[in-house]
mmCIF file of C-alpha atoms and ligand atoms in Angstrom:
data_model
loop_
_atom_site.group_PDB
_atom_site.id
_atom_site.type_symbol
_atom_site.label_atom_id
_atom_site.label_comp_id
_atom_site.label_asym_id
_atom_site.label_seq_id
_atom_site.Cartn_x
_atom_site.Cartn_y
_atom_site.Cartn_z
ATOM 1 C CA MET M 1 11.099 -6.228 -27.538
ATOM 2 C CA SER M 2 9.232 -9.268 -26.258
ATOM 3 C CA LYS M 3 6.649 -8.688 -23.574
ATOM 4 C CA LEU M 4 7.374 -9.209 -19.877
ATOM 5 C CA LYS M 5 5.586 -12.286 -18.574
ATOM 6 C CA PHE M 6 3.749 -11.494 -15.341
ATOM 7 C CA ALA M 7 2.149 -13.582 -12.599
ATOM 8 C CA ILE M 8 -0.153 -12.480 -9.790
ATOM 9 C CA VAL M 9 -0.153 -14.229 -6.396
ATOM 10 C CA GLY M 10 -3.425 -13.446 -4.589
ATOM 11 C CA ALA M 11 -6.639 -13.293 -6.609
ATOM 12 C CA GLY M 12 -8.570 -11.022 -4.240
ATOM 13 C CA VAL M 13 -9.833 -7.446 -4.472
ATOM 14 C CA TRP M 14 -6.434 -5.902 -5.104
ATOM 15 C CA GLY M 15 -5.190 -8.793 -7.253
ATOM 16 C CA GLU M 16 -7.958 -7.830 -9.649
ATOM 17 C CA THR M 17 -6.723 -4.214 -9.634
ATOM 18 C CA HIS M 18 -3.296 -5.464 -10.729
ATOM 19 C CA ALA M 19 -4.880 -7.671 -13.401
ATOM 20 C CA TYR M 20 -6.699 -4.718 -15.009
ATOM 21 C CA LEU M 21 -3.441 -2.805 -15.414
ATOM 22 C CA TYR M 22 -1.318 -5.730 -16.635
ATOM 23 C CA LYS M 23 -4.019 -6.689 -19.089
ATOM 24 C CA GLU M 24 -3.978 -3.269 -20.745
ATOM 25 C CA HIS M 25 -0.218 -2.584 -20.546
ATOM 26 C CA PRO M 26 1.375 -3.045 -23.994
ATOM 27 C CA ASP M 27 4.616 -4.457 -22.538
ATOM 28 C CA VAL M 28 2.990 -7.127 -20.353
ATOM 29 C CA GLU M 29 1.714 -10.605 -21.013
ATOM 30 C CA LEU M 30 -0.327 -11.745 -18.008
ATOM 31 C CA SER M 31 0.572 -15.401 -17.994
ATOM 32 C CA ALA M 32 -0.116 -16.909 -14.541
ATOM 33 C CA ILE M 33 -2.297 -16.483 -11.477
ATOM 34 C CA CYS M 34 -2.090 -18.208 -8.107
ATOM 35 C CA ASP M 35 -4.331 -18.303 -5.052
ATOM 36 C CA LEU M 36 -4.589 -20.784 -2.165
ATOM 37 C CA ASN M 37 -8.265 -20.731 -3.084
ATOM 38 C CA ILE M 38 -8.095 -22.175 -6.607
ATOM 39 C CA ASP M 39 -11.677 -21.102 -7.364
ATOM 40 C CA LYS M 40 -10.712 -17.454 -6.875
ATOM 41 C CA ALA M 41 -7.662 -17.931 -9.110
ATOM 42 C CA ARG M 42 -9.830 -19.616 -11.778
ATOM 43 C CA ALA M 43 -12.402 -16.829 -11.636
ATOM 44 C CA LEU M 44 -9.792 -14.121 -12.321
ATOM 45 C CA ALA M 45 -8.092 -16.326 -14.932
ATOM 46 C CA SER M 46 -11.341 -16.623 -16.806
ATOM 47 C CA LYS M 47 -12.155 -12.901 -16.507
ATOM 48 C CA PHE M 48 -8.699 -11.783 -17.736
ATOM 49 C CA ASP M 49 -7.797 -14.714 -20.024
ATOM 50 C CA ILE M 50 -4.834 -15.847 -17.915
ATOM 51 C CA PRO M 51 -3.602 -19.201 -19.246
ATOM 52 C CA ASN M 52 -1.855 -20.727 -16.202
ATOM 53 C CA VAL M 53 -3.591 -21.212 -12.838
ATOM 54 C CA TYR M 54 -2.012 -22.476 -9.588
ATOM 55 C CA ASP M 55 -2.952 -22.954 -5.947
ATOM 56 C CA SER M 56 0.609 -22.738 -4.656
ATOM 57 C CA HIS M 57 3.227 -20.115 -5.450
ATOM 58 C CA GLN M 58 5.990 -22.726 -5.068
ATOM 59 C CA GLU M 59 4.465 -24.842 -7.831
ATOM 60 C CA MET M 60 3.939 -21.734 -9.959
ATOM 61 C CA LEU M 61 7.592 -20.714 -9.555
ATOM 62 C CA LYS M 62 8.682 -24.220 -10.612
ATOM 63 C CA LYS M 63 6.435 -24.552 -13.640
ATOM 64 C CA ALA M 64 5.469 -21.158 -15.049
ATOM 65 C CA ASP M 65 7.603 -19.188 -17.507
ATOM 66 C CA ILE M 66 7.485 -15.735 -15.870
ATOM 67 C CA ASP M 67 9.716 -12.661 -15.455
ATOM 68 C CA ALA M 68 7.899 -10.799 -12.692
ATOM 69 C CA VAL M 69 5.436 -11.485 -9.891
ATOM 70 C CA ALA M 70 2.899 -9.227 -8.189
ATOM 71 C CA ILE M 71 2.445 -10.340 -4.570
ATOM 72 C CA VAL M 72 -1.074 -9.357 -3.566
ATOM 73 C CA THR M 73 -1.775 -11.693 -0.653
ATOM 74 C CA PRO M 74 -2.775 -10.552 2.870
ATOM 75 C CA ASP M 75 -0.157 -8.373 4.595
ATOM 76 C CA PHE M 76 1.336 -11.129 6.787
ATOM 77 C CA ALA M 77 1.995 -13.442 3.784
ATOM 78 C CA HIS M 78 4.183 -11.110 1.679
ATOM 79 C CA GLY M 79 7.513 -11.903 3.323
ATOM 80 C CA LYS M 80 7.898 -15.655 2.747
ATOM 81 C CA ILE M 81 6.424 -15.552 -0.776
ATOM 82 C CA GLY M 82 8.764 -12.661 -1.584
ATOM 83 C CA VAL M 83 11.837 -14.611 -0.489
ATOM 84 C CA ASP M 84 10.767 -17.596 -2.633
ATOM 85 C CA CYS M 85 10.211 -15.330 -5.657
ATOM 86 C CA ALA M 86 13.608 -13.670 -5.164
ATOM 87 C CA ASN M 87 15.294 -17.066 -4.934
ATOM 88 C CA ALA M 88 13.547 -18.024 -8.186
ATOM 89 C CA GLY M 89 15.035 -14.883 -9.819
ATOM 90 C CA LYS M 90 11.745 -13.021 -10.312
ATOM 91 C CA HIS M 91 11.311 -9.253 -10.151
ATOM 92 C CA MET M 92 8.533 -8.262 -7.794
ATOM 93 C CA LEU M 93 5.901 -5.667 -7.150
ATOM 94 C CA ILE M 94 4.903 -6.373 -3.558
ATOM 95 C CA GLU M 95 1.759 -4.877 -2.111
ATOM 96 C CA LYS M 96 2.346 -2.771 0.968
ATOM 97 C CA PRO M 97 3.687 -3.528 3.518
ATOM 98 C CA LEU M 98 6.933 -5.183 2.397
ATOM 99 C CA ALA M 99 6.689 -7.589 5.347
ATOM 100 C CA THR M 100 5.355 -7.558 8.898
ATOM 101 C CA THR M 101 8.218 -8.983 10.976
ATOM 102 C CA ARG M 102 11.847 -7.887 11.288
ATOM 103 C CA GLU M 103 12.979 -11.387 10.259
ATOM 104 C CA ASP M 104 10.899 -11.278 7.063
ATOM 105 C CA VAL M 105 12.007 -7.727 6.214
ATOM 106 C CA GLU M 106 15.677 -8.660 6.574
ATOM 107 C CA ALA M 107 15.293 -11.977 4.737
ATOM 108 C CA LEU M 108 13.528 -10.310 1.821
ATOM 109 C CA VAL M 109 16.083 -7.521 1.426
ATOM 110 C CA GLU M 110 18.919 -10.066 1.653
ATOM 111 C CA ALA M 111 17.296 -12.409 -0.901
ATOM 112 C CA ALA M 112 16.579 -9.554 -3.338
ATOM 113 C CA GLU M 113 20.187 -8.303 -3.143
ATOM 114 C CA ARG M 114 21.706 -11.816 -3.410
ATOM 115 C CA ASN M 115 19.595 -12.732 -6.432
ATOM 116 C CA ASN M 116 19.874 -9.318 -8.061
ATOM 117 C CA VAL M 117 16.125 -9.005 -8.584
ATOM 118 C CA ARG M 118 14.288 -5.692 -8.707
ATOM 119 C CA VAL M 119 11.644 -5.008 -6.042
ATOM 120 C CA MET M 120 9.125 -2.209 -5.677
ATOM 121 C CA VAL M 121 6.513 -1.979 -2.951
ATOM 122 C CA ASP M 122 3.158 -0.457 -3.834
ATOM 123 C CA LEU M 123 3.310 2.535 -1.491
ATOM 124 C CA HIS M 124 1.189 4.369 -3.991
ATOM 125 C CA ASN M 125 0.399 7.538 -2.076
ATOM 126 C CA ARG M 126 3.399 9.034 -3.881
ATOM 127 C CA TRP M 127 1.218 9.012 -7.030
ATOM 128 C CA ASN M 128 -1.805 10.542 -5.259
ATOM 129 C CA PRO M 129 -2.220 13.859 -7.145
ATOM 130 C CA PRO M 130 -2.740 16.297 -4.216
ATOM 131 C CA PHE M 131 0.186 14.731 -2.309
ATOM 132 C CA ALA M 132 2.387 14.758 -5.410
ATOM 133 C CA VAL M 133 1.604 18.445 -6.077
ATOM 134 C CA ALA M 134 2.297 19.331 -2.410
ATOM 135 C CA LYS M 135 5.639 17.502 -2.590
ATOM 136 C CA GLN M 136 6.567 19.334 -5.795
ATOM 137 C CA SER M 137 5.861 22.627 -4.035
ATOM 138 C CA LEU M 138 8.030 21.594 -1.090
ATOM 139 C CA ASP M 139 10.817 20.441 -3.435
ATOM 140 C CA ALA M 140 10.626 23.760 -5.316
ATOM 141 C CA GLY M 141 11.409 25.568 -2.051
ATOM 142 C CA GLU M 142 8.021 27.313 -1.802
ATOM 143 C CA LEU M 143 7.477 26.101 1.776
ATOM 144 C CA GLY M 144 11.068 26.398 2.988
ATOM 145 C CA ASP M 145 12.366 23.438 4.978
ATOM 146 C CA PRO M 146 9.807 20.978 6.359
ATOM 147 C CA VAL M 147 9.299 21.445 10.104
ATOM 148 C CA SER M 148 6.101 19.686 11.100
ATOM 149 C CA ALA M 149 3.390 17.479 9.578
ATOM 150 C CA TYR M 150 0.031 16.015 10.497
ATOM 151 C CA MET M 151 -1.473 13.058 8.691
ATOM 152 C CA ARG M 152 -4.797 11.359 9.318
ATOM 153 C CA LEU M 153 -5.395 8.271 7.216
ATOM 154 C CA ASN M 154 -8.431 6.384 8.459
ATOM 155 C CA ASP M 155 -10.865 3.871 6.988
ATOM 156 C CA ILE M 156 -14.545 3.336 7.606
ATOM 157 C CA LYS M 157 -15.401 0.343 9.839
ATOM 158 C CA TRP M 158 -16.646 -1.719 6.890
ATOM 159 C CA VAL M 159 -13.050 -2.262 5.717
ATOM 160 C CA ALA M 160 -12.209 -4.141 8.936
ATOM 161 C CA THR M 161 -15.565 -5.858 9.435
ATOM 162 C CA ASP M 162 -16.492 -6.820 5.864
ATOM 163 C CA MET M 163 -13.867 -6.091 3.233
ATOM 164 C CA LEU M 164 -10.812 -7.781 4.730
ATOM 165 C CA PRO M 165 -11.398 -11.328 6.038
ATOM 166 C CA TRP M 166 -7.912 -11.134 7.573
ATOM 167 C CA ALA M 167 -8.161 -7.722 9.335
ATOM 168 C CA ALA M 168 -7.555 -9.323 12.756
ATOM 169 C CA GLN M 169 -4.344 -10.897 11.466
ATOM 170 C CA SER M 170 -3.080 -7.501 10.338
ATOM 171 C CA SER M 171 -3.448 -4.006 11.773
ATOM 172 C CA ILE M 172 -4.533 -0.612 10.554
ATOM 173 C CA LEU M 173 -0.848 0.288 10.950
ATOM 174 C CA TRP M 174 0.170 -2.242 8.308
ATOM 175 C CA PHE M 175 -2.854 -1.622 6.141
ATOM 176 C CA LEU M 176 -2.853 2.214 6.102
ATOM 177 C CA GLY M 177 -0.068 3.253 8.475
ATOM 178 C CA SER M 178 2.486 1.974 5.954
ATOM 179 C CA HIS M 179 1.206 4.609 3.489
ATOM 180 C CA SER M 180 1.386 7.280 6.207
ATOM 181 C CA VAL M 181 4.931 6.446 7.282
ATOM 182 C CA ASP M 182 6.161 6.281 3.680
ATOM 183 C CA THR M 183 4.456 9.597 2.814
ATOM 184 C CA LEU M 184 5.965 11.353 5.838
ATOM 185 C CA ARG M 185 9.444 9.911 5.135
ATOM 186 C CA TRP M 186 9.065 11.143 1.554
ATOM 187 C CA PHE M 187 8.045 14.669 2.572
ATOM 188 C CA PHE M 188 10.832 15.020 5.144
ATOM 189 C CA SER M 189 13.391 13.257 2.873
ATOM 190 C CA ASP M 190 14.579 11.736 6.108
ATOM 191 C CA GLU M 191 14.371 8.640 8.300
ATOM 192 C CA VAL M 192 12.370 8.408 11.503
ATOM 193 C CA ASP M 193 14.586 8.430 14.575
ATOM 194 C CA GLN M 194 12.039 7.622 17.285
ATOM 195 C CA VAL M 195 8.318 7.161 17.815
ATOM 196 C CA TYR M 196 5.842 7.419 20.661
ATOM 197 C CA ALA M 197 2.415 5.875 20.158
ATOM 198 C CA VAL M 198 -0.803 5.036 21.975
ATOM 199 C CA SER M 199 -3.774 3.023 20.788
ATOM 200 C CA SER M 200 -7.398 2.434 21.660
ATOM 201 C CA SER M 201 -9.506 -0.684 21.206
ATOM 202 C CA GLY M 202 -13.006 -1.991 21.871
ATOM 203 C CA VAL M 203 -15.224 -0.928 18.987
ATOM 204 C CA LEU M 204 -13.991 -3.554 16.527
ATOM 205 C CA ARG M 205 -13.624 -6.270 19.171
ATOM 206 C CA LYS M 206 -17.327 -5.780 20.027
ATOM 207 C CA LEU M 207 -18.033 -6.340 16.332
ATOM 208 C CA GLY M 208 -16.008 -9.585 16.390
ATOM 209 C CA VAL M 209 -12.775 -8.294 14.801
ATOM 210 C CA ASP M 210 -9.883 -8.832 17.199
ATOM 211 C CA THR M 211 -7.692 -5.823 16.445
ATOM 212 C CA GLU M 212 -6.961 -2.316 17.748
ATOM 213 C CA ASP M 213 -9.329 0.452 16.618
ATOM 214 C CA ILE M 214 -6.990 3.397 16.278
ATOM 215 C CA TYR M 215 -3.402 4.573 16.829
ATOM 216 C CA GLN M 216 -2.008 8.048 17.511
ATOM 217 C CA THR M 217 1.708 8.299 16.852
ATOM 218 C CA ILE M 218 4.322 11.035 17.201
ATOM 219 C CA LEU M 219 7.361 10.638 14.958
ATOM 220 C CA GLN M 220 10.660 12.465 15.334
ATOM 221 C CA PHE M 221 12.926 12.508 12.297
ATOM 222 C CA LYS M 222 16.719 12.332 12.442
ATOM 223 C CA ASN M 223 17.139 15.923 11.207
ATOM 224 C CA GLY M 224 14.610 17.343 13.657
ATOM 225 C CA GLY M 225 11.306 17.184 11.730
ATOM 226 C CA ILE M 226 8.243 16.207 13.784
ATOM 227 C CA ALA M 227 4.967 14.606 12.708
ATOM 228 C CA THR M 228 1.704 13.344 14.169
ATOM 229 C CA MET M 229 0.017 10.415 12.496
ATOM 230 C CA GLU M 230 -3.454 8.952 13.081
ATOM 231 C CA ASN M 231 -4.514 5.571 11.691
ATOM 232 C CA GLY M 232 -7.851 4.054 12.539
ATOM 233 C CA TRP M 233 -10.554 1.953 10.982
ATOM 234 C CA ILE M 234 -13.559 2.994 13.084
ATOM 235 C CA THR M 235 -14.742 5.924 10.978
ATOM 236 C CA PRO M 236 -18.554 5.571 10.713
ATOM 237 C CA ASN M 237 -19.753 3.705 7.663
ATOM 238 C CA THR M 238 -21.899 6.709 6.730
ATOM 239 C CA HIS M 239 -18.756 8.706 5.888
ATOM 240 C CA PRO M 240 -19.121 9.500 2.168
ATOM 241 C CA CYS M 241 -15.642 8.172 1.254
ATOM 242 C CA ILE M 242 -13.992 4.906 2.399
ATOM 243 C CA ASN M 243 -10.911 6.881 3.469
ATOM 244 C CA ASP M 244 -10.812 9.886 5.765
ATOM 245 C CA ILE M 245 -7.621 11.742 4.812
ATOM 246 C CA LYS M 246 -6.253 15.015 6.150
ATOM 247 C CA PHE M 247 -2.705 16.265 5.765
ATOM 248 C CA ASN M 248 -0.710 19.320 6.711
ATOM 249 C CA ILE M 249 2.913 20.072 6.026
ATOM 250 C CA THR M 250 4.330 23.183 7.657
ATOM 251 C CA GLY M 251 7.696 24.493 6.557
ATOM 252 C CA THR M 252 9.922 27.414 7.550
ATOM 253 C CA LYS M 253 8.288 29.589 4.870
ATOM 254 C CA GLY M 254 4.909 28.122 4.022
ATOM 255 C CA MET M 255 2.311 25.462 4.594
ATOM 256 C CA ILE M 256 0.003 23.174 2.632
ATOM 257 C CA ASN M 257 -3.273 21.628 3.801
ATOM 258 C CA LEU M 258 -4.926 18.695 2.052
ATOM 259 C CA ASP M 259 -8.457 17.484 2.652
ATOM 260 C CA LEU M 260 -9.158 14.340 0.657
ATOM 261 C CA SER M 261 -12.108 13.299 2.808
ATOM 262 C CA ASN M 262 -14.620 15.713 1.405
ATOM 263 C CA ASN M 263 -14.528 15.369 -2.344
ATOM 264 C CA GLN M 264 -17.241 17.755 -3.527
ATOM 265 C CA MET M 265 -16.648 17.106 -7.206
ATOM 266 C CA ILE M 266 -19.382 14.486 -7.510
ATOM 267 C CA GLU M 267 -22.298 14.135 -5.138
ATOM 268 C CA ARG M 268 -24.555 11.224 -6.056
ATOM 269 C CA PHE M 269 -28.071 10.826 -4.668
ATOM 270 C CA THR M 270 -30.036 7.662 -5.434
ATOM 271 C CA GLU M 271 -33.222 6.187 -3.926
ATOM 272 C CA ASP M 272 -31.340 4.515 -1.054
ATOM 273 C CA LYS M 273 -28.038 6.352 -0.539
ATOM 274 C CA ASN M 274 -25.928 9.365 -1.256
ATOM 275 C CA ASP M 275 -22.182 9.247 -1.761
ATOM 276 C CA ARG M 276 -19.231 10.986 -3.362
ATOM 277 C CA PRO M 277 -17.707 8.572 -5.861
ATOM 278 C CA ASP M 278 -13.948 8.237 -6.041
ATOM 279 C CA VAL M 279 -12.355 10.091 -8.947
ATOM 280 C CA LEU M 280 -8.731 9.896 -7.828
ATOM 281 C CA VAL M 281 -7.847 6.382 -6.736
ATOM 282 C CA ARG M 282 -9.304 3.689 -8.972
ATOM 283 C CA HIS M 283 -12.038 4.104 -11.543
ATOM 284 C CA PHE M 284 -12.743 3.559 -15.223
ATOM 285 C CA ILE M 285 -13.015 6.131 -17.981
ATOM 286 C CA HIS M 286 -14.177 4.875 -21.382
ATOM 287 C CA GLY M 287 -13.403 1.345 -20.178
ATOM 288 C CA LYS M 288 -9.766 2.102 -19.229
ATOM 289 C CA PRO M 289 -8.465 1.815 -15.638
ATOM 290 C CA LYS M 290 -7.567 5.281 -14.310
ATOM 291 C CA GLY M 291 -6.372 6.679 -11.002
ATOM 292 C CA PHE M 292 -3.226 6.650 -8.907
ATOM 293 C CA ALA M 293 -3.750 3.047 -7.750
ATOM 294 C CA TYR M 294 -3.086 2.006 -11.332
ATOM 295 C CA GLU M 295 -0.322 4.597 -11.908
ATOM 296 C CA SER M 296 2.005 3.036 -9.319
ATOM 297 C CA ILE M 297 1.566 -0.400 -10.912
ATOM 298 C CA ARG M 298 2.174 1.101 -14.361
ATOM 299 C CA HIS M 299 5.331 2.773 -12.986
ATOM 300 C CA PHE M 300 6.656 -0.631 -11.879
ATOM 301 C CA VAL M 301 6.213 -2.089 -15.367
ATOM 302 C CA ASP M 302 7.600 1.023 -17.090
ATOM 303 C CA CYS M 303 10.738 1.001 -14.885
ATOM 304 C CA LEU M 304 11.290 -2.724 -15.490
ATOM 305 C CA VAL M 305 11.219 -1.979 -19.211
ATOM 306 C CA SER M 306 13.337 1.217 -19.121
ATOM 307 C CA GLY M 307 15.752 0.178 -16.357
ATOM 308 C CA GLU M 308 14.984 3.397 -14.434
ATOM 309 C CA GLU M 309 14.942 3.403 -10.626
ATOM 310 C CA PHE M 310 11.598 2.843 -8.923
ATOM 311 C CA LEU M 311 10.162 5.857 -7.109
ATOM 312 C CA VAL M 312 9.770 3.603 -4.027
ATOM 313 C CA SER M 313 12.817 1.450 -3.326
ATOM 314 C CA ILE M 314 12.903 -1.773 -1.340
ATOM 315 C CA TYR M 315 14.826 0.192 1.327
ATOM 316 C CA ASP M 316 12.026 2.795 1.574
ATOM 317 C CA ALA M 317 9.604 -0.049 2.197
ATOM 318 C CA ALA M 318 11.919 -1.925 4.590
ATOM 319 C CA ASN M 319 12.452 1.199 6.714
ATOM 320 C CA THR M 320 8.712 1.885 6.685
ATOM 321 C CA SER M 321 8.068 -1.591 8.119
ATOM 322 C CA LEU M 322 10.771 -1.086 10.774
ATOM 323 C CA VAL M 323 9.121 2.201 11.864
ATOM 324 C CA ILE M 324 5.796 0.382 12.264
ATOM 325 C CA LEU M 325 7.440 -2.341 14.356
ATOM 326 C CA ALA M 326 8.818 0.438 16.604
ATOM 327 C CA ILE M 327 5.296 1.897 16.906
ATOM 328 C CA PHE M 328 3.962 -1.476 18.134
ATOM 329 C CA GLU M 329 6.803 -1.609 20.656
ATOM 330 C CA SER M 330 6.007 1.897 21.878
ATOM 331 C CA VAL M 331 2.340 0.989 22.378
ATOM 332 C CA ALA M 332 3.324 -2.180 24.257
ATOM 333 C CA THR M 333 5.863 -0.470 26.524
ATOM 334 C CA GLY M 334 4.199 2.937 26.895
ATOM 335 C CA LYS M 335 7.562 4.553 26.089
ATOM 336 C CA PRO M 336 9.220 6.346 23.155
ATOM 337 C CA VAL M 337 11.134 3.835 21.019
ATOM 338 C CA LYS M 338 14.149 4.400 18.747
ATOM 339 C CA VAL M 339 13.715 2.750 15.356
ATOM 340 C CA ARG M 340 16.271 -0.021 14.884
ATOM 341 C CA TYR M 341 17.509 -0.051 11.274
HETATM 342 N N1 NAD Y 401 -1.913 -0.279 -2.390
HETATM 343 C C1 NAD Y 401 -3.069 -0.183 -1.689
HETATM 344 O O1 NAD Y 401 -3.457 0.868 -1.233
HETATM 345 C C2 NAD Y 401 -3.850 -1.416 -1.399
HETATM 346 C C3 NAD Y 401 -5.251 -1.422 -1.388
HETATM 347 C C4 NAD Y 401 -5.912 -2.606 -1.038
HETATM 348 C C5 NAD Y 401 -5.170 -3.723 -0.682
HETATM 349 N N2 NAD Y 401 -3.802 -3.661 -0.680
HETATM 350 C C6 NAD Y 401 -2.980 -4.798 -0.250
HETATM 351 O O2 NAD Y 401 -3.169 -5.872 -1.152
HETATM 352 C C7 NAD Y 401 -3.044 -7.096 -0.449
HETATM 353 C C8 NAD Y 401 -4.270 -7.957 -0.727
HETATM 354 O O3 NAD Y 401 -5.425 -7.291 -0.261
HETATM 355 P P1 NAD Y 401 -6.881 -7.692 -0.804
HETATM 356 O O4 NAD Y 401 -7.796 -6.622 -0.344
HETATM 357 O O5 NAD Y 401 -6.806 -8.046 -2.241
HETATM 358 O O6 NAD Y 401 -7.150 -9.022 0.065
HETATM 359 P P2 NAD Y 401 -8.124 -10.241 -0.334
HETATM 360 O O7 NAD Y 401 -8.413 -10.960 0.921
HETATM 361 O O8 NAD Y 401 -9.263 -9.721 -1.159
HETATM 362 O O9 NAD Y 401 -7.222 -11.140 -1.296
HETATM 363 C C9 NAD Y 401 -6.079 -11.810 -0.855
HETATM 364 C C10 NAD Y 401 -6.015 -13.150 -1.590
HETATM 365 O O10 NAD Y 401 -4.767 -13.788 -1.299
HETATM 366 C C11 NAD Y 401 -5.022 -15.192 -1.175
HETATM 367 N N3 NAD Y 401 -3.911 -15.787 -0.429
HETATM 368 C C12 NAD Y 401 -3.674 -15.767 0.899
HETATM 369 N N4 NAD Y 401 -2.501 -16.386 1.191
HETATM 370 C C13 NAD Y 401 -1.997 -16.811 0.000
HETATM 371 C C14 NAD Y 401 -0.837 -17.528 -0.353
HETATM 372 N N5 NAD Y 401 0.061 -17.915 0.564
HETATM 373 N N6 NAD Y 401 -0.644 -17.847 -1.654
HETATM 374 C C15 NAD Y 401 -1.555 -17.470 -2.589
HETATM 375 N N7 NAD Y 401 -2.690 -16.777 -2.309
HETATM 376 C C16 NAD Y 401 -2.902 -16.446 -1.030
HETATM 377 C C17 NAD Y 401 -6.367 -15.285 -0.490
HETATM 378 O O11 NAD Y 401 -6.968 -16.549 -0.706
HETATM 379 C C18 NAD Y 401 -7.132 -14.136 -1.156
HETATM 380 O O12 NAD Y 401 -7.827 -14.554 -2.319
HETATM 381 C C19 NAD Y 401 -2.855 -6.728 1.028
HETATM 382 O O13 NAD Y 401 -1.482 -6.764 1.349
HETATM 383 C C20 NAD Y 401 -3.379 -5.320 1.118
HETATM 384 O O14 NAD Y 401 -2.753 -4.562 2.147
HETATM 385 C C21 NAD Y 401 -3.156 -2.551 -1.056
#
């Protein structure tokens, strides 16, 4: 079988993550890269030997011979690029979130269906080993039926102040809350009926980043499940891991707790810092990319080749975005809000 020809739109931090996986996947030929900043596109092209470089996705879609596109631009830019890729007949792996407005969500789903292209969104917490093992236990009946969940998924401040130049044009709810909502929907095997949320701001604005600091959200599922979700990016930078993750799922017969904030497996002490390096998400072993951030991308390629269904469908991602839009509405109105599907 000939290889699938891939393009990446967005040559930033996560675009590079995609490039590592496509470069090593035996069924992929990484043939094009695009970034509004052509220098960034050229830099990744030279690092990964990518022959075709563009500064506009429209031009790339016209000229490049490609089967699939990874959309790895800032959160707010996924929607319009996705519609253009669908109209050009390209399969897509879209970084989370699918899109950040109702109009973009609906347009993308409509364009994907009309053009019969396959779309997965990189809601990769489903490949996160402790979450996956907890879900297997729930699915095996060991916990009974899910009743209640708690999920904290926070980032250290540095992510908003230094890592993401576009943090103020997004929100911690799009950036991490999309993982939380998808994970909770997955555990409850159900859709969120209504949400009530409050937020707090001030810390990041004082640091020059015009966005909310933290959200607390209560979610009620259609079949009665309840969950509390916390998403913030004001965790102190001295926290040993970028993410602060806690999770509990309580069922009618059992319960599972996860603590992914305090990895004790490796403690590193150097002259100027101590930390606990990541050994789950994204790292290299003997030069090969390893970790669940790569596994979700690999899954997309493998399913394109085999024809199997993606573990995260476009509808999972669309509904996740609609829940987040309801959370914003609840914060703005101070009232519980029904999710409009
Ligand atoms: N799955 C995960 O857990 C995970 C982790 C990190 C980032 N992400 C997602 O990946 C995406 C990119 O994040 P990042 O950290 O790489 O950001 P980044 O700022 O490092 O890179 C984004 C790149 O996109 C380019 N860009 C912006 N608009 C564009 C357009 N219209 N056409 C072409 N290029 C454009 C920018 O110039 C920039 O180089 C975001 O949606 C983010 O939420 C996902």
